[in-house]
Amino acid sequence: MDRIVIRGGVPLNGSIIIGGAKNAALPLLATALLTADPVRFTNVPRLADIDTMANLLAQHGVSVERDGANATLTAATITSTTAPYDLVRRMRASVLVLGPLVARCGEAIVSLPGGCAIGTRPVDLHIEGLKALGAEIEIDGGYMKAKAKGRLRGATIRFPVVSVGATENLLMAASLADGVTVLENAAREPEVVDLANCLVAMGARIEGIGTDRVTIEGQERLFGCDYRIMPDRIETGTYAAAVAIAGGDVELIDGRLSLLGSVCEKLHEAGCDISETPNGLRIRRNGVSVRGVDVMTAPYPGFPTDMQAQLMAVMSVAEGASMITETIFENRFMHVPELARMGASITVHGASALIRGVKELKGAPVMATDLRASVSLVLAGLAASGETIVNRVYHLDRGYERLEEKLAACGARIERAAG
Ligand code: UD1
């Protein structure tokens, strides 16, 4: 199993190209199930999770042609409506095929995703939403078995909690339903907006995009389209956090400041200088130390849970104390004991972590059990003295394209070691 080896203490200087957003690309690829026409995407990130989704779709009979950052998907006929356990357990976002399959084929059998490193993560909202659209769903043998007589029917659905995935599944299903669907308390994440915009390009009629009340007028059929996937705001935020912890001056090409929102505010409060450039954004921290800031994760436009671990790494070397509260997922502090092994001073009380900034982190062999936790250890390694070895690199490969090359190009002493 590959490892990432970092010898920290070097500020980052240069530029990094930000890729297409993983969490936008995953539902976007699933939209191909909604039409028999080819759907062409550009700016597709090259990540393990994207390969998993492509394999799942191919398994449903979708032809998937990929060429670098381009992908053309054609679901002329759907040969299987079953999403098997073996693929779904690898990536929870596989559950995004449920809505499109029931809407297009009137049936779907999708494995329940099962346990997950960052909490229980149920799918009840996906199920209840589709039931409201007229699907019958039973759980049998670890699978969700959904059936609809004819087309799904539009309905008003009020989500009791904000869910990105459930909003996306319902947006896709409602686009092919008979009549009008209203999604209340819908997720407003930019990735949801990207999906809605693509559905509109495919012929869907959607109002209220980007608000918490989205109205979808279902169509009898949708069409192919060309669509460019938005830049990855979490990748952007992660490299911004890398500059925050290591110091330096880096341009994040294709990164979009407007997508960073609260992450930008917090990094600014912590002492970083962030500005827009003609090609993206620039982040600097030169000669000033990082200051402790308090953060609470929340649905968009709040601070993203997917940036929580990275910010905690930064706060571990800040001047003063910080409090980070995680409100989206339980059990999303797995990076804490690993950061502590590097010398961080962090105390967890329930959903909050109190971080007392230390002068220096010290390199150590570490590992983490999820994507963002793993990358937070890479960030810590960039600032630590000595050598940090991050094991279980496959987590990083799920969501960061050529991470070590991008950081090394800015001067970081980081490399991938095989075996
Ligand atoms: C997506 C992102 C993930 C991010 C998360 C929150 C993708 C592929 N993944 O995950 O990176 O961390 O949004 O921004 O886009 N919930 C229920 N019942 C459900 C569904 C969710 O109770 O049926 C709860 C979850 O347990 C969690 C909260 O709702 O507490 C938010 O989860 P959700 O927004 O659905 O996350 P995902 O879509 O899985």
Short mmCIF file of C-alpha atoms and ligand atoms in Angstrom, two decimals:
data_model
loop_
_atom_site.label_atom_id
_atom_site.label_comp_id
_atom_site.label_asym_id
_atom_site.label_seq_id
_atom_site.Cartn_x
_atom_site.Cartn_y
_atom_site.Cartn_z
CA MET A 1 0.00 0.00 0.00
CA ASP A 2 1.41 3.41 -0.99
CA ARG A 3 2.40 5.98 1.61
CA ILE A 4 2.97 9.71 1.46
CA VAL A 5 6.22 10.88 3.01
CA ILE A 6 6.57 14.53 4.02
CA ARG A 7 9.46 16.46 5.47
CA GLY A 8 7.79 19.61 6.72
CA GLY A 9 8.81 23.13 7.47
CA VAL A 10 8.91 24.56 3.95
CA PRO A 11 6.53 27.37 2.94
CA LEU A 12 4.55 26.86 -0.26
CA ASN A 13 5.10 29.16 -3.22
CA GLY A 14 3.78 28.84 -6.75
CA SER A 15 0.50 27.78 -8.29
CA ILE A 16 -1.82 24.80 -8.15
CA ILE A 17 -4.50 23.92 -10.68
CA ILE A 18 -7.82 23.02 -9.07
CA GLY A 19 -9.72 20.17 -10.72
CA GLY A 20 -13.41 19.50 -11.23
CA ALA A 21 -15.47 18.92 -8.10
CA LYS A 22 -15.71 15.30 -7.02
CA ASN A 23 -18.96 15.83 -5.17
CA ALA A 24 -20.51 17.58 -8.17
CA ALA A 25 -19.20 15.00 -10.65
CA LEU A 26 -20.67 12.00 -8.82
CA PRO A 27 -24.36 13.01 -9.13
CA LEU A 28 -23.71 14.60 -12.52
CA LEU A 29 -22.47 11.29 -13.95
CA ALA A 30 -25.62 9.62 -12.58
CA THR A 31 -27.80 11.99 -14.63
CA ALA A 32 -26.78 9.96 -17.69
CA LEU A 33 -29.28 7.34 -16.46
CA LEU A 34 -32.12 9.82 -17.09
CA THR A 35 -31.79 9.94 -20.88
CA ALA A 36 -31.01 7.68 -23.83
CA ASP A 37 -28.94 10.48 -25.38
CA PRO A 38 -25.21 11.00 -24.85
CA VAL A 39 -24.32 13.36 -22.00
CA ARG A 40 -20.87 14.93 -22.33
CA PHE A 41 -18.93 16.24 -19.37
CA THR A 42 -15.74 18.25 -19.24
CA ASN A 43 -13.54 19.01 -16.21
CA VAL A 44 -14.12 15.51 -14.82
CA PRO A 45 -11.62 14.91 -12.00
CA ARG A 46 -9.46 11.78 -12.25
CA LEU A 47 -10.19 10.17 -8.91
CA ALA A 48 -10.87 6.72 -7.55
CA ASP A 49 -14.44 7.69 -6.58
CA ILE A 50 -15.15 8.77 -10.16
CA ASP A 51 -13.87 5.40 -11.41
CA THR A 52 -16.19 3.67 -8.94
CA MET A 53 -19.18 5.65 -10.22
CA ALA A 54 -18.18 5.00 -13.84
CA ASN A 55 -17.93 1.26 -13.12
CA LEU A 56 -21.30 1.26 -11.41
CA LEU A 57 -22.94 3.04 -14.34
CA ALA A 58 -21.25 0.70 -16.84
CA GLN A 59 -22.66 -2.18 -14.84
CA HIS A 60 -26.16 -0.68 -15.39
CA GLY A 61 -25.48 -0.74 -19.15
CA VAL A 62 -24.28 2.84 -19.60
CA SER A 63 -21.54 3.25 -22.19
CA VAL A 64 -18.79 5.33 -20.57
CA GLU A 65 -16.09 6.85 -22.78
CA ARG A 66 -13.38 8.74 -20.96
CA ASP A 67 -10.56 10.74 -22.36
CA GLY A 68 -8.59 12.68 -19.76
CA ALA A 69 -10.94 15.16 -18.13
CA ASN A 70 -13.73 14.46 -20.66
CA ALA A 71 -16.38 11.80 -20.30
CA THR A 72 -19.30 10.88 -22.53
CA LEU A 73 -21.97 8.69 -21.03
CA THR A 74 -24.78 7.11 -23.00
CA ALA A 75 -27.54 5.13 -21.38
CA ALA A 76 -29.25 4.04 -24.64
CA THR A 77 -30.65 1.02 -22.81
CA ILE A 78 -30.40 0.14 -19.18
CA THR A 79 -29.45 -3.50 -18.92
CA SER A 80 -29.49 -3.85 -15.14
CA THR A 81 -31.32 -1.92 -12.46
CA THR A 82 -29.34 -3.49 -9.63
CA ALA A 83 -26.55 -1.65 -7.83
CA PRO A 84 -24.66 -4.45 -6.09
CA TYR A 85 -23.31 -4.38 -2.55
CA ASP A 86 -19.76 -4.78 -3.73
CA LEU A 87 -19.79 -1.41 -5.51
CA VAL A 88 -22.09 0.52 -3.15
CA ARG A 89 -20.15 -0.40 0.00
CA ARG A 90 -17.02 1.11 -1.59
CA MET A 91 -18.66 4.48 -2.08
CA ARG A 92 -21.76 5.77 -0.40
CA ALA A 93 -22.54 8.16 -3.25
CA SER A 94 -23.48 5.05 -5.31
CA VAL A 95 -26.90 5.48 -3.73
CA LEU A 96 -27.38 8.39 -6.19
CA VAL A 97 -28.38 5.91 -8.91
CA LEU A 98 -31.54 5.04 -6.98
CA GLY A 99 -33.63 8.08 -7.97
CA PRO A 100 -32.68 8.12 -11.67
CA LEU A 101 -33.18 4.35 -12.07
CA VAL A 102 -36.67 4.31 -10.54
CA ALA A 103 -37.64 7.41 -12.52
CA ARG A 104 -36.45 6.00 -15.84
CA CYS A 105 -37.08 2.24 -15.46
CA GLY A 106 -39.80 2.05 -12.79
CA GLU A 107 -37.59 -0.14 -10.65
CA ALA A 108 -34.26 -0.27 -8.89
CA ILE A 109 -32.51 -2.57 -6.47
CA VAL A 110 -29.75 -0.70 -4.67
CA SER A 111 -27.66 -2.05 -1.85
CA LEU A 112 -27.84 -0.17 1.43
CA PRO A 113 -24.47 1.55 1.84
CA GLY A 114 -23.96 0.19 5.34
CA GLY A 115 -21.67 1.54 8.03
CA CYS A 116 -19.29 4.30 7.32
CA ALA A 117 -16.22 5.65 9.05
CA ILE A 118 -17.84 9.01 9.77
CA GLY A 119 -21.03 7.96 11.48
CA THR A 120 -24.13 5.97 10.73
CA ARG A 121 -25.19 8.05 7.68
CA PRO A 122 -28.68 6.67 7.03
CA VAL A 123 -30.54 6.88 3.71
CA ASP A 124 -34.06 7.24 5.14
CA LEU A 125 -34.54 10.67 3.52
CA HIS A 126 -33.80 9.25 0.07
CA ILE A 127 -36.29 6.44 0.67
CA GLU A 128 -39.05 8.60 2.15
CA GLY A 129 -38.68 11.14 -0.65
CA LEU A 130 -39.02 8.54 -3.37
CA LYS A 131 -41.99 7.00 -1.57
CA ALA A 132 -43.64 10.44 -1.62
CA LEU A 133 -43.16 10.42 -5.40
CA GLY A 134 -45.10 7.15 -5.56
CA ALA A 135 -42.38 4.51 -5.45
CA GLU A 136 -42.88 1.46 -3.30
CA ILE A 137 -39.71 0.60 -1.45
CA GLU A 138 -38.93 -2.35 0.76
CA ILE A 139 -35.71 -3.33 2.43
CA ASP A 140 -34.82 -6.93 1.79
CA GLY A 141 -31.52 -8.75 2.21
CA GLY A 142 -29.59 -5.50 2.67
CA TYR A 143 -31.06 -4.00 -0.48
CA MET A 144 -33.56 -1.21 -1.15
CA LYS A 145 -36.04 -2.64 -3.63
CA ALA A 146 -37.96 0.15 -5.32
CA LYS A 147 -40.81 -0.14 -7.78
CA ALA A 148 -43.11 2.40 -9.41
CA LYS A 149 -46.23 1.79 -11.42
CA GLY A 150 -45.69 3.96 -14.50
CA ARG A 151 -44.05 7.33 -13.95
CA LEU A 152 -43.27 8.76 -10.56
CA ARG A 153 -45.74 11.49 -9.52
CA GLY A 154 -44.77 14.98 -8.42
CA ALA A 155 -45.28 15.78 -4.71
CA THR A 156 -44.23 18.22 -2.01
CA ILE A 157 -41.42 16.88 0.13
CA ARG A 158 -40.15 18.61 3.24
CA PHE A 159 -36.81 17.27 4.44
CA PRO A 160 -36.57 17.15 8.25
CA VAL A 161 -32.80 17.72 7.98
CA VAL A 162 -30.75 19.17 5.16
CA SER A 163 -29.25 16.37 3.07
CA VAL A 164 -27.10 16.93 0.02
CA GLY A 165 -27.51 13.39 -1.32
CA ALA A 166 -31.27 13.15 -0.72
CA THR A 167 -31.81 16.54 -2.39
CA GLU A 168 -29.78 15.34 -5.38
CA ASN A 169 -31.55 11.98 -5.65
CA LEU A 170 -34.95 13.69 -5.50
CA LEU A 171 -33.96 16.42 -7.97
CA MET A 172 -33.03 13.77 -10.53
CA ALA A 173 -36.09 11.60 -9.91
CA ALA A 174 -38.49 14.57 -9.97
CA SER A 175 -37.11 15.76 -13.30
CA LEU A 176 -38.71 12.72 -14.98
CA ALA A 177 -41.82 12.55 -12.76
CA ASP A 178 -45.34 13.36 -13.82
CA GLY A 179 -46.27 16.78 -12.41
CA VAL A 180 -44.67 19.27 -10.08
CA THR A 181 -42.39 18.41 -7.17
CA VAL A 182 -41.50 20.90 -4.46
CA LEU A 183 -38.45 20.19 -2.30
CA GLU A 184 -38.54 22.12 0.97
CA ASN A 185 -35.53 22.51 3.26
CA ALA A 186 -33.45 21.41 0.27
CA ALA A 187 -29.65 21.49 0.39
CA ARG A 188 -28.17 24.64 -1.16
CA GLU A 189 -24.62 23.36 -1.66
CA PRO A 190 -22.96 24.58 -4.87
CA GLU A 191 -22.75 20.94 -6.01
CA VAL A 192 -26.56 20.71 -5.81
CA VAL A 193 -26.75 23.89 -7.89
CA ASP A 194 -24.37 22.38 -10.46
CA LEU A 195 -26.58 19.30 -10.71
CA ALA A 196 -29.74 21.39 -11.11
CA ASN A 197 -28.08 23.48 -13.83
CA CYS A 198 -27.11 20.33 -15.71
CA LEU A 199 -30.66 18.95 -15.42
CA VAL A 200 -31.94 22.23 -16.87
CA ALA A 201 -29.46 21.83 -19.75
CA MET A 202 -31.00 18.36 -20.26
CA GLY A 203 -34.48 19.87 -20.56
CA ALA A 204 -35.72 19.85 -16.96
CA ARG A 205 -37.70 22.83 -15.64
CA ILE A 206 -36.43 23.84 -12.23
CA GLU A 207 -37.08 26.98 -10.21
CA GLY A 208 -35.50 28.13 -6.97
CA ILE A 209 -32.08 26.67 -7.79
CA GLY A 210 -29.69 27.52 -4.96
CA THR A 211 -32.50 28.18 -2.47
CA ASP A 212 -33.99 25.85 0.10
CA ARG A 213 -37.26 25.58 -1.85
CA VAL A 214 -36.81 24.03 -5.26
CA THR A 215 -39.68 23.43 -7.66
CA ILE A 216 -39.29 20.87 -10.42
CA GLU A 217 -41.77 20.48 -13.25
CA GLY A 218 -41.22 16.90 -14.38
CA GLN A 219 -40.70 16.16 -18.07
CA GLU A 220 -41.66 13.10 -20.10
CA ARG A 221 -38.13 12.86 -21.38
CA LEU A 222 -34.76 14.51 -20.95
CA PHE A 223 -32.05 15.02 -23.55
CA GLY A 224 -28.29 14.89 -23.87
CA CYS A 225 -26.15 17.95 -23.18
CA ASP A 226 -22.60 19.23 -22.84
CA TYR A 227 -21.72 20.26 -19.32
CA ARG A 228 -18.59 21.58 -17.60
CA ILE A 229 -18.27 20.47 -13.99
CA MET A 230 -17.66 23.21 -11.42
CA PRO A 231 -14.24 23.53 -9.74
CA ASP A 232 -13.75 21.63 -6.48
CA ARG A 233 -14.30 24.03 -3.58
CA ILE A 234 -13.06 21.49 -1.04
CA GLU A 235 -9.84 20.88 -2.98
CA THR A 236 -9.48 24.68 -3.20
CA GLY A 237 -10.09 25.07 0.53
CA THR A 238 -7.66 22.25 1.32
CA TYR A 239 -4.78 23.90 -0.56
CA ALA A 240 -5.70 27.23 0.99
CA ALA A 241 -5.43 25.51 4.38
CA ALA A 242 -2.06 24.09 3.29
CA VAL A 243 -0.78 27.64 2.79
CA ALA A 244 -2.35 28.68 6.08
CA ILE A 245 -0.43 26.00 7.97
CA ALA A 246 2.85 26.01 6.01
CA GLY A 247 2.98 29.73 5.12
CA GLY A 248 3.79 31.07 1.66
CA ASP A 249 2.01 32.49 -1.35
CA VAL A 250 0.06 30.30 -3.78
CA GLU A 251 -2.32 30.97 -6.64
CA LEU A 252 -5.12 28.42 -6.91
CA ILE A 253 -5.86 28.44 -10.61
CA ASP A 254 -9.51 27.77 -11.49
CA GLY A 255 -10.40 27.96 -7.80
CA ARG A 256 -13.41 30.19 -7.25
CA LEU A 257 -13.45 32.58 -4.33
CA SER A 258 -17.25 32.89 -4.40
CA LEU A 259 -17.52 29.14 -3.67
CA LEU A 260 -15.29 29.31 -0.60
CA GLY A 261 -17.64 31.45 1.50
CA SER A 262 -17.15 30.77 5.18
CA VAL A 263 -13.84 28.94 4.61
CA CYS A 264 -12.39 32.13 3.19
CA GLU A 265 -13.76 34.15 6.12
CA LYS A 266 -12.24 31.81 8.69
CA LEU A 267 -8.82 31.64 7.00
CA HIS A 268 -8.85 35.42 6.77
CA GLU A 269 -9.73 35.69 10.46
CA ALA A 270 -6.86 33.29 11.15
CA GLY A 271 -4.41 35.71 9.51
CA CYS A 272 -4.32 34.71 5.83
CA ASP A 273 -4.67 37.12 2.98
CA ILE A 274 -7.02 35.85 0.25
CA SER A 275 -7.79 37.67 -2.97
CA GLU A 276 -9.29 37.02 -6.36
CA THR A 277 -7.00 36.82 -9.40
CA PRO A 278 -7.92 36.78 -13.10
CA ASN A 279 -7.39 32.99 -13.10
CA GLY A 280 -8.63 31.99 -9.68
CA LEU A 281 -7.54 33.07 -6.24
CA ARG A 282 -4.42 33.74 -4.27
CA ILE A 283 -3.71 32.92 -0.66
CA ARG A 284 -0.81 34.28 1.34
CA ARG A 285 0.52 33.97 4.83
CA ASN A 286 3.91 35.56 5.18
CA GLY A 287 5.49 36.72 8.40
CA VAL A 288 2.32 36.54 10.51
CA SER A 289 1.40 33.61 12.68
CA VAL A 290 -1.94 31.81 12.44
CA ARG A 291 -4.51 32.88 15.03
CA GLY A 292 -7.02 30.56 16.64
CA VAL A 293 -10.60 30.86 15.36
CA ASP A 294 -13.83 29.16 16.38
CA VAL A 295 -15.77 27.21 13.79
CA MET A 296 -19.03 25.32 13.68
CA THR A 297 -19.85 23.16 10.66
CA ALA A 298 -23.26 23.68 9.06
CA PRO A 299 -25.00 23.08 5.74
CA TYR A 300 -24.06 25.57 2.99
CA PRO A 301 -23.49 28.51 3.24
CA GLY A 302 -22.11 27.48 6.64
CA PHE A 303 -18.64 26.07 7.19
CA PRO A 304 -18.39 22.72 5.33
CA THR A 305 -17.90 19.55 7.36
CA ASP A 306 -15.56 18.45 4.55
CA MET A 307 -13.13 21.23 5.61
CA GLN A 308 -13.33 20.60 9.35
CA ALA A 309 -10.35 18.24 9.65
CA GLN A 310 -8.12 20.50 7.53
CA LEU A 311 -8.97 23.56 9.62
CA MET A 312 -8.26 21.60 12.77
CA ALA A 313 -4.76 20.79 11.50
CA VAL A 314 -4.20 24.52 10.93
CA MET A 315 -5.57 25.42 14.37
CA SER A 316 -3.28 22.91 16.03
CA VAL A 317 -0.34 25.31 15.43
CA ALA A 318 -2.29 28.56 15.90
CA GLU A 319 -1.66 31.21 18.51
CA GLY A 320 -4.29 30.74 21.19
CA ALA A 321 -7.14 28.30 21.44
CA SER A 322 -9.92 27.40 19.02
CA MET A 323 -13.15 25.51 19.32
CA ILE A 324 -14.36 23.41 16.39
CA THR A 325 -17.89 22.01 16.59
CA GLU A 326 -19.08 19.35 14.17
CA THR A 327 -22.85 19.45 13.68
CA ILE A 328 -23.28 17.35 10.50
CA PHE A 329 -21.75 13.97 11.27
CA GLU A 330 -21.13 12.23 14.56
CA ASN A 331 -17.79 10.50 14.85
CA ARG A 332 -15.96 12.86 12.50
CA PHE A 333 -12.99 13.52 14.78
CA MET A 334 -10.92 10.49 13.82
CA HIS A 335 -8.03 12.74 12.89
CA VAL A 336 -7.77 13.95 16.51
CA PRO A 337 -5.76 11.06 17.96
CA GLU A 338 -3.48 11.08 14.92
CA LEU A 339 -2.87 14.85 15.17
CA ALA A 340 -2.20 14.28 18.87
CA ARG A 341 0.50 11.76 17.92
CA MET A 342 2.18 14.64 16.11
CA GLY A 343 2.06 16.79 19.24
CA ALA A 344 -1.26 18.61 18.82
CA SER A 345 -3.17 19.48 21.99
CA ILE A 346 -6.82 18.68 21.35
CA THR A 347 -9.59 17.77 23.78
CA VAL A 348 -12.90 16.47 22.46
CA HIS A 349 -16.14 17.07 24.38
CA GLY A 350 -19.05 15.52 22.50
CA ALA A 351 -19.37 17.33 19.18
CA SER A 352 -16.77 19.96 20.03
CA ALA A 353 -13.00 19.92 19.98
CA LEU A 354 -10.92 22.39 21.95
CA ILE A 355 -7.59 22.95 20.26
CA ARG A 356 -4.78 24.65 22.13
CA GLY A 357 -2.25 25.78 19.57
CA VAL A 358 1.26 24.37 20.04
CA LYS A 359 4.54 25.94 18.84
CA GLU A 360 5.50 22.96 16.76
CA LEU A 361 4.17 19.65 15.48
CA LYS A 362 6.56 16.75 15.17
CA GLY A 363 6.53 14.31 12.26
CA ALA A 364 5.26 10.77 12.94
CA PRO A 365 3.81 7.79 11.08
CA VAL A 366 0.04 8.38 10.97
CA MET A 367 -3.02 7.06 9.22
CA ALA A 368 -6.66 7.92 8.94
CA THR A 369 -9.82 6.18 7.99
CA ASP A 370 -11.41 8.76 5.75
CA LEU A 371 -10.55 11.14 2.98
CA ARG A 372 -10.60 14.53 4.71
CA ALA A 373 -9.04 13.17 7.90
CA SER A 374 -6.16 11.79 5.79
CA VAL A 375 -5.55 15.08 4.05
CA SER A 376 -5.54 16.92 7.39
CA LEU A 377 -2.57 14.74 8.36
CA VAL A 378 -0.78 15.71 5.15
CA LEU A 379 -1.34 19.37 6.07
CA ALA A 380 -0.02 18.76 9.57
CA GLY A 381 3.02 17.06 8.00
CA LEU A 382 3.73 20.17 5.91
CA ALA A 383 4.20 22.19 9.08
CA ALA A 384 5.80 19.50 11.26
CA SER A 385 9.49 19.13 11.93
CA GLY A 386 11.00 15.85 10.82
CA GLU A 387 9.32 13.18 8.75
CA THR A 388 5.62 12.42 8.58
CA ILE A 389 4.45 9.24 6.89
CA VAL A 390 0.76 9.13 5.98
CA ASN A 391 -0.38 5.55 5.49
CA ARG A 392 -3.51 4.33 3.70
CA VAL A 393 -3.05 6.70 0.80
CA TYR A 394 -6.00 5.16 -1.03
CA HIS A 395 -8.25 7.45 1.01
CA LEU A 396 -6.45 10.46 -0.48
CA ASP A 397 -6.72 9.05 -3.99
CA ARG A 398 -10.50 8.95 -3.63
CA GLY A 399 -10.67 12.72 -3.57
CA TYR A 400 -7.37 14.42 -4.42
CA GLU A 401 -5.84 14.20 -7.87
CA ARG A 402 -2.01 14.11 -7.82
CA LEU A 403 -1.93 15.69 -4.36
CA GLU A 404 1.78 15.12 -3.81
CA GLU A 405 2.72 16.48 -7.26
CA LYS A 406 0.67 19.62 -6.77
CA LEU A 407 2.21 20.33 -3.36
CA ALA A 408 5.75 19.40 -4.48
CA ALA A 409 5.46 21.86 -7.37
CA CYS A 410 5.05 24.59 -4.72
CA GLY A 411 8.20 23.53 -2.90
CA ALA A 412 6.84 21.02 -0.39
CA ARG A 413 9.14 18.09 0.33
CA ILE A 414 6.56 15.40 -0.26
CA GLU A 415 6.62 12.16 -2.18
CA ARG A 416 4.70 8.96 -2.65
CA ALA A 417 6.47 5.80 -1.58
CA ALA A 418 5.29 2.53 -3.05
CA GLY A 419 4.58 -0.55 -0.98
C1 UD1 B 1 -22.43 14.81 0.95
C2 UD1 B 1 -21.00 14.83 0.50
C3 UD1 B 1 -20.08 14.73 1.69
C4 UD1 B 1 -20.38 15.84 2.69
C5 UD1 B 1 -21.86 15.86 3.05
C6 UD1 B 1 -22.26 17.04 3.91
C7 UD1 B 1 -21.10 13.82 -1.70
C8 UD1 B 1 -20.77 12.66 -2.55
N1 UD1 B 1 -20.78 13.70 -0.39
O1 UD1 B 1 -22.65 13.58 1.60
O2 UD1 B 1 -18.72 14.84 1.24
O3 UD1 B 1 -19.63 15.64 3.86
O4 UD1 B 1 -22.66 15.91 1.84
O5 UD1 B 1 -21.94 18.23 3.27
O6 UD1 B 1 -21.58 14.83 -2.16
N2 UD1 B 1 -28.99 12.08 6.71
C9 UD1 B 1 -30.06 11.39 7.24
N3 UD1 B 1 -30.82 10.63 6.39
C10 UD1 B 1 -30.54 10.54 5.06
C11 UD1 B 1 -29.47 11.26 4.52
C12 UD1 B 1 -28.70 12.02 5.38
O7 UD1 B 1 -30.32 11.45 8.43
O8 UD1 B 1 -31.29 9.84 4.34
C13 UD1 B 1 -28.15 12.91 7.60
C14 UD1 B 1 -26.70 12.41 7.67
O9 UD1 B 1 -26.53 11.37 8.58
C15 UD1 B 1 -25.98 13.67 8.08
C16 UD1 B 1 -26.79 14.78 7.37
O10 UD1 B 1 -28.05 14.20 7.07
O11 UD1 B 1 -26.05 13.86 9.46
C17 UD1 B 1 -26.16 15.32 6.12
O12 UD1 B 1 -25.82 14.26 5.25
P1 UD1 B 1 -25.88 14.45 3.66
O13 UD1 B 1 -25.95 15.89 3.34
O14 UD1 B 1 -26.94 13.55 3.14
O15 UD1 B 1 -24.47 13.88 3.22
P2 UD1 B 1 -24.15 13.07 1.89
O16 UD1 B 1 -25.03 13.51 0.79
O17 UD1 B 1 -24.03 11.63 2.20
#
